[in-house]
CSV table of C-alpha atoms and ligand atoms in Angstrom, one decimal:
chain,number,residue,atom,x,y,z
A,252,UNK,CA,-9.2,-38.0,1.4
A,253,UNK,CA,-6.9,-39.5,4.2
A,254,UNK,CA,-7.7,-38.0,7.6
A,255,UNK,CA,-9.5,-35.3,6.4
A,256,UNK,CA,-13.1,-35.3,6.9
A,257,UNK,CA,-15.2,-32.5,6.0
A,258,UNK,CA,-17.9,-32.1,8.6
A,259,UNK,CA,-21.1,-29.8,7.2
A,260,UNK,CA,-21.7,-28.8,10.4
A,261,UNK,CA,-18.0,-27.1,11.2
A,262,UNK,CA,-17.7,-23.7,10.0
A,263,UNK,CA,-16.4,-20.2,10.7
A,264,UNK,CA,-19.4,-17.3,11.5
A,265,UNK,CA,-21.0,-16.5,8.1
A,266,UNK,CA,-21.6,-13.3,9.3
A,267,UNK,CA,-17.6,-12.8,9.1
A,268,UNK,CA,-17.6,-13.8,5.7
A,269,UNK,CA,-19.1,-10.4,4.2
A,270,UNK,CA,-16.1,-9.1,6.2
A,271,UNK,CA,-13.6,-11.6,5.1
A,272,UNK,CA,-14.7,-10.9,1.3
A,273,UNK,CA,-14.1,-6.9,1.7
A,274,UNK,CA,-11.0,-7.5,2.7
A,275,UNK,CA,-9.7,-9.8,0.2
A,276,UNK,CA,-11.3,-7.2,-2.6
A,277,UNK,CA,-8.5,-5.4,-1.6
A,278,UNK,CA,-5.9,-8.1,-2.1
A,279,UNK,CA,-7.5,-8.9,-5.5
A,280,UNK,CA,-6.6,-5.6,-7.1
A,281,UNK,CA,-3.1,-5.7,-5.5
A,282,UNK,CA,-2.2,-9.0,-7.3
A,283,UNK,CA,-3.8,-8.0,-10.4
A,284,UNK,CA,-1.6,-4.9,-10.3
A,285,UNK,CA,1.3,-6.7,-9.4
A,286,UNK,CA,0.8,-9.1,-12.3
A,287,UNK,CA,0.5,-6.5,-14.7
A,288,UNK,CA,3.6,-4.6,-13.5
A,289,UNK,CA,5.0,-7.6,-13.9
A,290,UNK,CA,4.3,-8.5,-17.3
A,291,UNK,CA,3.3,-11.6,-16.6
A,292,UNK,CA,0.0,-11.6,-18.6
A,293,UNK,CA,1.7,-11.0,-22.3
A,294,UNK,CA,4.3,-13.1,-21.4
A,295,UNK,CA,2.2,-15.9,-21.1
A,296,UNK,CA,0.4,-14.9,-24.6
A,297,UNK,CA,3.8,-14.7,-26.4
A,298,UNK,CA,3.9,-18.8,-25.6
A,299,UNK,CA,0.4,-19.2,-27.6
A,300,UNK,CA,-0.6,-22.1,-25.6
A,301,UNK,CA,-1.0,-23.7,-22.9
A,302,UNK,CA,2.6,-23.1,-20.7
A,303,UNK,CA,3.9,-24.3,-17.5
A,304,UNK,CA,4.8,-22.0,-14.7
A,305,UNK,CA,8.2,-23.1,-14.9
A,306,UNK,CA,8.9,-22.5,-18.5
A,307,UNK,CA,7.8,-18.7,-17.8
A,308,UNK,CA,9.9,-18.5,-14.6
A,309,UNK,CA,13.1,-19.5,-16.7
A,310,UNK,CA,12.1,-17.0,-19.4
A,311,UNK,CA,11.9,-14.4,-17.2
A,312,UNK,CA,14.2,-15.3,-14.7
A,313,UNK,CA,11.1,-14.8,-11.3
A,314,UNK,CA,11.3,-17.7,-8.7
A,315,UNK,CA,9.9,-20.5,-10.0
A,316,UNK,CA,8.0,-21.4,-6.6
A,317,UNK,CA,6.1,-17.8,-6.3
A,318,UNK,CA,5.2,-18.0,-10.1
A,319,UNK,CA,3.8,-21.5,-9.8
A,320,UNK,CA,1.8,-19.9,-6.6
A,321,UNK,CA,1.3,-17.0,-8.4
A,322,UNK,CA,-0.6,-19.1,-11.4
A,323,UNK,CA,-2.6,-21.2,-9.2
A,324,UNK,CA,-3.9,-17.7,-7.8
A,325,UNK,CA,-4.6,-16.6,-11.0
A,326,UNK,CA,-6.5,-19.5,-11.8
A,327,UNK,CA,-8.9,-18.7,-8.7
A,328,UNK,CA,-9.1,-15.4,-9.8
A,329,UNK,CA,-10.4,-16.4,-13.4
A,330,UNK,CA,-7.8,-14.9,-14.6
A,331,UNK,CA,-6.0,-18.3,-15.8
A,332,UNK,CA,-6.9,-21.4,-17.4
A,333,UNK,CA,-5.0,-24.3,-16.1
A,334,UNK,CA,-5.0,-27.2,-18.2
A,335,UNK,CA,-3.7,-30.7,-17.5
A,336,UNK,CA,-2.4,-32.9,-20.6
A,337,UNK,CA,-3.3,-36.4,-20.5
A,338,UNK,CA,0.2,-37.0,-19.5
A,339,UNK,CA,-0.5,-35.0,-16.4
A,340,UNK,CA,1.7,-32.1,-17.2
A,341,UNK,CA,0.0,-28.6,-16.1
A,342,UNK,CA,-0.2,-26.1,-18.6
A,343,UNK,CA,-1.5,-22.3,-17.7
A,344,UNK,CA,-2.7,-20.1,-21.0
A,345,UNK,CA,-5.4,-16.9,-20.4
A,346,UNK,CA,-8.4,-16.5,-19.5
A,347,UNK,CA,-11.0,-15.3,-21.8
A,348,UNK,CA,-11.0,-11.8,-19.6
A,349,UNK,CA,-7.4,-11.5,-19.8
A,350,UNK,CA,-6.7,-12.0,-23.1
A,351,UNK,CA,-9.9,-9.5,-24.0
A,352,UNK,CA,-8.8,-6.8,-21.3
A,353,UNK,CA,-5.6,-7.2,-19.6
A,354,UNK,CA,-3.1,-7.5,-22.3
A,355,UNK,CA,-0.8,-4.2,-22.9
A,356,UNK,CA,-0.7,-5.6,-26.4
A,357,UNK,CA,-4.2,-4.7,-27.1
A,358,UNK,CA,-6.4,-1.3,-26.8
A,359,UNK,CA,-8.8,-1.0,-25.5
A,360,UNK,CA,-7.6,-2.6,-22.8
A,361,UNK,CA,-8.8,-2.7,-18.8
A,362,UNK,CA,-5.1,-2.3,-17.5
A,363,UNK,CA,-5.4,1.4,-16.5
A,364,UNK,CA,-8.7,0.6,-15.0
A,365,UNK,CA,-6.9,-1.8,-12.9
A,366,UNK,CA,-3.5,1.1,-12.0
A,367,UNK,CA,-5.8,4.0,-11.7
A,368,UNK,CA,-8.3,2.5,-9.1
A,369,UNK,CA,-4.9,1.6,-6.8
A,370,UNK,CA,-3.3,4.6,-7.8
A,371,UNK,CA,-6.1,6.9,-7.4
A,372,UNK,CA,-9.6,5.8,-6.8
A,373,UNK,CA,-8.0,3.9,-3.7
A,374,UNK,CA,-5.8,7.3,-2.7
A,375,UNK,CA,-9.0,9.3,-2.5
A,376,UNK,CA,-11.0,6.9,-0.1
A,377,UNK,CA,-8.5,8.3,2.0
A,378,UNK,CA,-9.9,11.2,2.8
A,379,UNK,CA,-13.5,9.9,3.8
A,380,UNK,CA,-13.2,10.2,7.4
A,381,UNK,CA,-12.2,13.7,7.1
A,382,UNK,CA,-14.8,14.5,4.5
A,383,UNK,CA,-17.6,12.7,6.4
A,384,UNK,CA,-16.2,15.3,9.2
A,385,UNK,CA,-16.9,18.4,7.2
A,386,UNK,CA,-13.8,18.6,5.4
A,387,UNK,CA,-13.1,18.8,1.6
A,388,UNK,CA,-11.2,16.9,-0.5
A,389,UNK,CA,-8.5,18.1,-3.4
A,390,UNK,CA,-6.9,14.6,-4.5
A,391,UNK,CA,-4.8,13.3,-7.0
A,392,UNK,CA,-7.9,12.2,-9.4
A,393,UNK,CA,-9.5,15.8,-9.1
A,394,UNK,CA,-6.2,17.6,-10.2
A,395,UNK,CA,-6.1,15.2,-12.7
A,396,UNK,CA,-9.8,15.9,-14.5
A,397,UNK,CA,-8.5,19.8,-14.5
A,398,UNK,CA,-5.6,18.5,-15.9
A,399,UNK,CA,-3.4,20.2,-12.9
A,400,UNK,CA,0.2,19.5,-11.7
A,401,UNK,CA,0.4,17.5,-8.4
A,402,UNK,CA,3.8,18.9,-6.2
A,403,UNK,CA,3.5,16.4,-3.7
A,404,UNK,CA,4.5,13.6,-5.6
A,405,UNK,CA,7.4,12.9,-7.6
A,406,UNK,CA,8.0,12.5,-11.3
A,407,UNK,CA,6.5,13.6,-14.7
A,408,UNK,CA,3.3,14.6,-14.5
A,409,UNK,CA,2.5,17.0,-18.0
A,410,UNK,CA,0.1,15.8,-20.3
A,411,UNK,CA,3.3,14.7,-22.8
A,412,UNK,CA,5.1,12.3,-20.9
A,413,UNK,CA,4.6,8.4,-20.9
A,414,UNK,CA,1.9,6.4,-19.5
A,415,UNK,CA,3.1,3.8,-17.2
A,416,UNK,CA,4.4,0.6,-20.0
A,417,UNK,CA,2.1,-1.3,-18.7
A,418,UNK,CA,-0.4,0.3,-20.7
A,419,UNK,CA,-0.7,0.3,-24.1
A,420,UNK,CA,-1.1,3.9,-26.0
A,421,UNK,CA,-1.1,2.4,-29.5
A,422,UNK,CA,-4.4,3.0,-31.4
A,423,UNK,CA,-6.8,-0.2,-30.8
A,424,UNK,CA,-5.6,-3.6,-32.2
A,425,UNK,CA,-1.9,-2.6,-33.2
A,426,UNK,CA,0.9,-4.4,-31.2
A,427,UNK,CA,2.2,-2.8,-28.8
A,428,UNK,CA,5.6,-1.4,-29.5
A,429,UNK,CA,6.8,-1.6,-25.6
A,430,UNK,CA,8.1,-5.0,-24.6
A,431,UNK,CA,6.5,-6.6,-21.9
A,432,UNK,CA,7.9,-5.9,-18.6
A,433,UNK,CA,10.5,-8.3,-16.5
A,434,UNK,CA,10.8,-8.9,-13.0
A,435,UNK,CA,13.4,-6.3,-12.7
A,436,UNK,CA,10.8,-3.5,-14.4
A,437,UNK,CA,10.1,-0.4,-12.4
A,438,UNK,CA,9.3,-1.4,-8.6
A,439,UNK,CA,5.6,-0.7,-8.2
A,440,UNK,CA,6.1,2.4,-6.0
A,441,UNK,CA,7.5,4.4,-8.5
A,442,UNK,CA,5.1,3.1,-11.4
A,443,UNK,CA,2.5,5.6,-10.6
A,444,UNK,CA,4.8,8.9,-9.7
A,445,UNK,CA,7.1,8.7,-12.8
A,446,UNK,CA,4.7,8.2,-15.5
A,447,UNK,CA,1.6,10.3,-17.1
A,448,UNK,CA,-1.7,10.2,-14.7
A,449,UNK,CA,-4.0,12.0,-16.9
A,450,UNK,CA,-3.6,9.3,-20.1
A,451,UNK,CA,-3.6,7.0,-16.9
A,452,UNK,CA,-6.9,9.1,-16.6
A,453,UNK,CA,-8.0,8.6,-20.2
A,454,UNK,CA,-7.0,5.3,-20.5
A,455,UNK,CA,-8.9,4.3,-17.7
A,456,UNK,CA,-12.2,5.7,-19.1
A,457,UNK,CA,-11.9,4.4,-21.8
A,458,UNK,CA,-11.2,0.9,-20.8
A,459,UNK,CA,-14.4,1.6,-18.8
A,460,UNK,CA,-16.5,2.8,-21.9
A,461,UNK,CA,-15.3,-0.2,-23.9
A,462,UNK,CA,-17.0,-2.9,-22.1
A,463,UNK,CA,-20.4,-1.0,-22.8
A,464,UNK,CA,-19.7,1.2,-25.8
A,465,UNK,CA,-21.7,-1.0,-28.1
A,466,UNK,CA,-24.3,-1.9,-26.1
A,467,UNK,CA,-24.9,2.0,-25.4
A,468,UNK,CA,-24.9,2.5,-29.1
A,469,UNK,CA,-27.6,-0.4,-29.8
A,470,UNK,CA,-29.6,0.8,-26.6
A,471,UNK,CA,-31.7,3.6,-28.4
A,472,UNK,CA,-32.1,4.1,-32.4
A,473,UNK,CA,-30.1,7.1,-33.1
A,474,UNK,CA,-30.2,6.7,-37.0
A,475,UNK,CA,-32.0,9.9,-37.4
A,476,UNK,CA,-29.6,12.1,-36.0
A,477,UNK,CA,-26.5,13.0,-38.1
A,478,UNK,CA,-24.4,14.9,-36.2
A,479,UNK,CA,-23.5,14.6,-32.7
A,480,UNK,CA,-21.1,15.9,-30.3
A,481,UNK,CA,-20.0,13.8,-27.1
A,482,UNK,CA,-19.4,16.9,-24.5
A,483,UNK,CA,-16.1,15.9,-22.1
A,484,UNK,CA,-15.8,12.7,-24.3
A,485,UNK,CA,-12.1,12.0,-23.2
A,486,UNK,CA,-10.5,9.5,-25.2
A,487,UNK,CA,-13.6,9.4,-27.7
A,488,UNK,CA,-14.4,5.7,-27.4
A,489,UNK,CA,-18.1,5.9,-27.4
A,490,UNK,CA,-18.3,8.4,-30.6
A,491,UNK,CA,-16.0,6.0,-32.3
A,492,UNK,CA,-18.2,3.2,-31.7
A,493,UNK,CA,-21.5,5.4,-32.4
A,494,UNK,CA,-19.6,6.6,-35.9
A,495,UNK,CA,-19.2,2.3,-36.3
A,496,UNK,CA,-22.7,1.7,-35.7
A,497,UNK,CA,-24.3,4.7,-37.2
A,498,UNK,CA,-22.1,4.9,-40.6
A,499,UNK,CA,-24.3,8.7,-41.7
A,500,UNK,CA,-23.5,10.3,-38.2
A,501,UNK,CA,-20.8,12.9,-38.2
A,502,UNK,CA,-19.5,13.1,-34.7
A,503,UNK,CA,-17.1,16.1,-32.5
A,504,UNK,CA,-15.7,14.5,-29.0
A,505,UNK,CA,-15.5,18.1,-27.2
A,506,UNK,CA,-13.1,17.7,-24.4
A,507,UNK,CA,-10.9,20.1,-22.3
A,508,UNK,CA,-8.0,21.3,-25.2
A,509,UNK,CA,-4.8,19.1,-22.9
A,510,UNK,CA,-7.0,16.1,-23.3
A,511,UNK,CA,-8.4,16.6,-26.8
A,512,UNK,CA,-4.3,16.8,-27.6
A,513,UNK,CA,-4.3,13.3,-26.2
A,514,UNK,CA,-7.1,11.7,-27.5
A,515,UNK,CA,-6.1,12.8,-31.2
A,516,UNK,CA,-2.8,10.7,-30.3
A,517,UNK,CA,-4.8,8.0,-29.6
A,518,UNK,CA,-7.6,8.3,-32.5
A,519,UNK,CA,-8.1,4.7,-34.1
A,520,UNK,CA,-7.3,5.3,-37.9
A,521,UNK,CA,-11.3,4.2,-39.3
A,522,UNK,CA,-12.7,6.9,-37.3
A,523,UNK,CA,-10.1,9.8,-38.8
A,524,UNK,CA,-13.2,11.0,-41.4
A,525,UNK,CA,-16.1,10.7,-39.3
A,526,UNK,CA,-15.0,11.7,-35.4
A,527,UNK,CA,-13.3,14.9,-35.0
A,528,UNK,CA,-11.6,15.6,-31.8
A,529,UNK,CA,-12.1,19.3,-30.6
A,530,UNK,CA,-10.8,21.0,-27.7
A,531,UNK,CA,-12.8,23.3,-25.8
A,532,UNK,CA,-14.7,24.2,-22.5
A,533,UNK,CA,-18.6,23.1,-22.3
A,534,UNK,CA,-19.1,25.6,-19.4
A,535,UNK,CA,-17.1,28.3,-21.1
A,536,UNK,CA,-16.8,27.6,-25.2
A,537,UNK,CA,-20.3,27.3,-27.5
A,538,UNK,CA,-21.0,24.2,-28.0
A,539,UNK,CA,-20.4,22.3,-31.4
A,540,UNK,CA,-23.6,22.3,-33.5
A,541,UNK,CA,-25.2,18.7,-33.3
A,542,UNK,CA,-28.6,17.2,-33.3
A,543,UNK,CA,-27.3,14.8,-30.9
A,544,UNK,CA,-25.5,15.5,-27.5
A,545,UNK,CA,-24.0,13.0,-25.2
A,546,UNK,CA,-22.6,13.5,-22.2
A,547,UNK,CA,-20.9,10.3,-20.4
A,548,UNK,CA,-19.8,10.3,-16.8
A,549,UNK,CA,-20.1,14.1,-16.6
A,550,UNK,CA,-23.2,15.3,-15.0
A,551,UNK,CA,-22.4,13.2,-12.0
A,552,UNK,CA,-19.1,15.2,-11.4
A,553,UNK,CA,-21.2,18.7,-10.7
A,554,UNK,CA,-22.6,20.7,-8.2
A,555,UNK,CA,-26.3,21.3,-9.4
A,556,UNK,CA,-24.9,25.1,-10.3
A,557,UNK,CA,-23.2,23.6,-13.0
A,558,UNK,CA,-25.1,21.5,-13.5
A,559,UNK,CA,-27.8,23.4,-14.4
A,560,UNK,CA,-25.4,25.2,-16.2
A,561,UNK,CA,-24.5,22.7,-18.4
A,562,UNK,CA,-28.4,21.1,-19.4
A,563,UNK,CA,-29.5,24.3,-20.0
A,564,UNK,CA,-26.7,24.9,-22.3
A,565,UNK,CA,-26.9,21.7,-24.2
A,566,UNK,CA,-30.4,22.1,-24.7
A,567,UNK,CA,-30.9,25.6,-26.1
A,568,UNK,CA,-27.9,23.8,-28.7
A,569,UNK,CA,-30.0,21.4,-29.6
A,570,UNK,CA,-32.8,22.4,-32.6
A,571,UNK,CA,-36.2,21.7,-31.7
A,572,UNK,CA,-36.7,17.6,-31.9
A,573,UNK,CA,-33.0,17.1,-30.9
A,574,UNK,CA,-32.0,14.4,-28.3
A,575,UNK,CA,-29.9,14.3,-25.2
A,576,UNK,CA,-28.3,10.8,-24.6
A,577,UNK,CA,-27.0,11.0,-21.2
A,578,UNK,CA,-25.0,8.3,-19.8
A,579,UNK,CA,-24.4,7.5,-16.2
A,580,UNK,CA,-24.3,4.4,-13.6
A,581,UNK,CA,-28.3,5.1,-11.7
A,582,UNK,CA,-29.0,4.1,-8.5
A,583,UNK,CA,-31.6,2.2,-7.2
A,584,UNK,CA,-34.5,3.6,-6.2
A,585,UNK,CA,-34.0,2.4,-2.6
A,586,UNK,CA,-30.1,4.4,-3.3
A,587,UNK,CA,-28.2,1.4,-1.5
A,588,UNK,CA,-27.0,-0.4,-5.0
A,589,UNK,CA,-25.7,-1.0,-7.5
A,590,UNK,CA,-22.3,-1.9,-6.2
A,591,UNK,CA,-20.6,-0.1,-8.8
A,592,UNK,CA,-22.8,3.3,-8.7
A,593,UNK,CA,-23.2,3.7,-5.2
A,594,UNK,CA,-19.5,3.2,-4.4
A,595,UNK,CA,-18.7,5.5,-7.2
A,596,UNK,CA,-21.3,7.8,-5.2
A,597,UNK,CA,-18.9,7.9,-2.4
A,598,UNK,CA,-15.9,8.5,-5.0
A,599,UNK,CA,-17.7,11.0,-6.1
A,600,UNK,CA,-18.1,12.8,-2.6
A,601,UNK,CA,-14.5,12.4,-2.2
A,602,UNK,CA,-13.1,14.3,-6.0
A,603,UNK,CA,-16.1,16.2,-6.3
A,604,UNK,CA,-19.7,18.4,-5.7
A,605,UNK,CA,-21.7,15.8,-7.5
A,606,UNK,CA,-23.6,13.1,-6.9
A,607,UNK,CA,-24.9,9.8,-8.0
A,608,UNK,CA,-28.8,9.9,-8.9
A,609,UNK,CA,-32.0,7.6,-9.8
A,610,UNK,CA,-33.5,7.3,-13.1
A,611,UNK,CA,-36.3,9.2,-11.4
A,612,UNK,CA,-34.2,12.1,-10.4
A,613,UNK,CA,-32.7,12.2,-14.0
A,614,UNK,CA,-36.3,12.2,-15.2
A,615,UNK,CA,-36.8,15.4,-13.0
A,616,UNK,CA,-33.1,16.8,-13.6
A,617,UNK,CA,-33.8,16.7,-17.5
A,618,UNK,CA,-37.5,17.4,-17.2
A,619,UNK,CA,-36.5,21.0,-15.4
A,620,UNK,CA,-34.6,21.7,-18.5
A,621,UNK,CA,-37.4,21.4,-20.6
A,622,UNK,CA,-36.8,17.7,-22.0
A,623,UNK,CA,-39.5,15.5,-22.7
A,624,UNK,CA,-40.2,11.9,-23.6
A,625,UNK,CA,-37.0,10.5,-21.4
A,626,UNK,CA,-36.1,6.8,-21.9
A,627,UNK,CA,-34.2,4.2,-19.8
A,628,UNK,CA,-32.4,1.2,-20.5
A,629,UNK,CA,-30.3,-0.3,-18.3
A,630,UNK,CA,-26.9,-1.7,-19.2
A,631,UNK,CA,-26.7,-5.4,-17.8
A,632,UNK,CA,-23.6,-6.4,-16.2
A,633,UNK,CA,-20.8,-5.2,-13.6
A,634,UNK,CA,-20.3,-1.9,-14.9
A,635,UNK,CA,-20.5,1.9,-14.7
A,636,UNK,CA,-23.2,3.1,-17.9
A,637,UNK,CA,-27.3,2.8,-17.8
A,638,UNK,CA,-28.0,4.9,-20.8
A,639,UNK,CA,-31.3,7.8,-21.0
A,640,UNK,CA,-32.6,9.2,-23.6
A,641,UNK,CA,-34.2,12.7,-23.6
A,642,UNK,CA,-35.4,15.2,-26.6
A,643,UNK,CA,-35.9,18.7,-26.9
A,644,UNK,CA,-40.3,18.5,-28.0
A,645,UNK,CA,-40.7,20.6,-31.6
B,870,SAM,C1,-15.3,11.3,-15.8
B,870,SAM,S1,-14.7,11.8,-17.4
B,870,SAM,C2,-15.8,11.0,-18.5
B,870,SAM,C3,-15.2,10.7,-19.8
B,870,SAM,C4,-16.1,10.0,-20.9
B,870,SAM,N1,-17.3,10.9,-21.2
B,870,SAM,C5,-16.5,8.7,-20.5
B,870,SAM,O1,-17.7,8.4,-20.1
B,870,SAM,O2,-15.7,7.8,-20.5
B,870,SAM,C6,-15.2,13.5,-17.5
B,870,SAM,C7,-14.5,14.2,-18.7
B,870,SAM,O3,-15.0,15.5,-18.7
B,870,SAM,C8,-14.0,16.3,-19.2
B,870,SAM,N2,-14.3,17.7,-18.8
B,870,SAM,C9,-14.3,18.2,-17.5
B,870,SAM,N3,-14.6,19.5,-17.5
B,870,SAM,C10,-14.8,19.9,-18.8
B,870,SAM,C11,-15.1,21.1,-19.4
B,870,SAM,N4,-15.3,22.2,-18.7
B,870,SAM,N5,-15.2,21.1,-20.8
B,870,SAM,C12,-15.0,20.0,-21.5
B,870,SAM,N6,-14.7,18.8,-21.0
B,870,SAM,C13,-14.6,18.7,-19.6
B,870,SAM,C14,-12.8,15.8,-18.5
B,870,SAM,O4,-11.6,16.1,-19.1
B,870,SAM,C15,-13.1,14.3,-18.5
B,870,SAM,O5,-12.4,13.6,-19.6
């Protein structure tokens, strides 16, 4: 190519490259959020093939140089497909990932996961230097699990007002009545402030719960239990796959009563006669009757007080040969990885008491509480669910 020779043996320091990678992680998320605020994702859908960047940048009236750039990042990112014609026109139509998870016309969707971890997840890291000095943390993502008003920041924040419109509250695989968004949309600084954190929240989990939810339901055979309850289930995603895959299995999603409220809003019509939503406190409330409990992403929010709490409670629910299917990200044993969990350990130190934990220390967690003949399996893939199976012995 011309002038330009590439010579093996120039390079920057590899060792800066782990650096240079961290850094652009953050850049990543920012475009990705930028591109959602912007619409830009179902506007390339409503085209149905492949379309060039200037088309969209007439339709939508953005520069037609930053779009074109903006593509051809998009393509790195995976989240594009560009395709030239034989005539050598360049067409751009989504990824596989995109169209699956990052369209506001479809729930499930992986949109929230994207908003919440800048809007939140990010906000919260803040406060590691003055935890890791002895301080504690109350942040935005804590108030919103109690389902608490946050003064310092402007805008709607009750449990009735609208998710941002980037995100899609339609029950799964109905359009989406909100139009995409244009250029013009809300400017990204107030995306977060003037719309509805918690289904943010919800939304967020269960974009999260999605990507696994069957895989969690095939991990273990669970066709001998017939009724379960999924204790702080939020939006209800993994009963409404469990009452898919286990067609005889009654199922209650137990969740604090403002978040039940939303979750029946968001209840996919198929699951209406076999998941019922209730709203209620697990540290507070008795427990619905099931043969079956699960609890998702909760255990690792606790203090071992409540923790202990909470185990002992399921368990004296349970009738003698009744199971515990308890689903969190595990460590490794060495605790440095995976990515995902021990990050989300750190998270964790930031919104809460709990903690991250090994398959081993689940083992002796459940084993304390009396539950025998724990299972494992592991849940390939970037993600945040291994699944483990315990039972209460006859
Ligand atoms: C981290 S989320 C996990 C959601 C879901 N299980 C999942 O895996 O996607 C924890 C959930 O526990 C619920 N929760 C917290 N405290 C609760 C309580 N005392 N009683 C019932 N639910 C509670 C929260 O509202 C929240 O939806």
């Amino acid at each position: 190519m011309g002038d330009f020779d590439i010579d093996n043996n120039l390079g920057s320091d590899p060792a800066s490259d782990i650096i240079q990678d961290i850094i652009s992680g953050a850049r990543r998320l920012k475009i990705v959020c930028e591109t959602l605020e912007a619409g830009l994702f179902d506007e390339i859908e409503t085209f149905r093939g492949p379309v060039s960047s200037a088309d969209v940048a007439t339709k939508c009236h953005f520069s037609l140089d930053v779009t074109e750039r903006l593509f051809n990042t998009l393509v790195c990112l995976k989240l594009l497909e560009k395709i030239t014609s034989t005539d050598g026109d360049v067409g751009y139509k989504n990824s596989t990932a995109t169209t699956r998870y990052l369209l506001c016309s479809k729930r499930p969707s992986m949109i929230a996961c994207c908003l919440s971890e800048a809007a939140m997840v990010l906000p919260a890291l803040d406060n590691l230097a003055a935890v890791l000095k002895g301080g504690t943390s109350e942040t935005i993502a804590q108030q919103m699990v109690k389902g608490e008003q946050n003064n310092n920041t402007k805008g709607s924040d009750n449990a009735n007002a609208n998710p941002p419109n980037t995100v899609n509250t339609n029950p799964p695989n109905t359009a989406n009545t909100n139009p995409p968004n244009t250029a013009n949309a809300n400017p990204p600084s107030t995306m977060i402030t003037n719309n509805d954190k918690q289904m943010m929240f919800m939304l967020a989990m269960e974009g999260m719960a999605a990507t696994c939810a069957p895989a969690i339901a095939r991990a273990f055979d669970l066709s001998g239990n017939k009724t379960a309850a999924d204790l702080g289930g939020a939006s209800g995603c993994i009963a409404f796959e469990l009452s898919r895959t286990y067609p005889n299995m009654c199922l209650t999603v137990f969740e604090l009563p403002h978040v039940a409220k939303l979750a029946k809003k968001l209840q996919p019509e198929d699951t209406r006669n076999k998941v019922q939503i209730v709203g209620g406190d697990f540290f507070k409330d008795s427990l619905p009757p099931a043969d079956l409990y699960i609890i998702a992403h909760v255990i690792h929010n606790w203090d071992i007080e409540k923790t202990d709490i909470l185990l002992s409670k399921v368990y004296r629910g349970l009738p003698p040969g009744g199971s515990l299917l308890l689903l969190e990200k595990t460590l490794n044993e060495d605790k440095d990885g995976p990515w995902p969990c021990i990050s989300m350990d750190v998270v964790m130190a930031m919104i809460s008491k709990g903690r991250e934990r090994t398959p081993s220390e689940y083992q002796k967690l459940l084993k304390k509480h009396g539950f025998s003949n724990t299972q494992f399996k592991s849940i390939e893939g970037c993600n945040y669910y291994d699944a483990i199976l315990a039972k209460k012995p006859f």
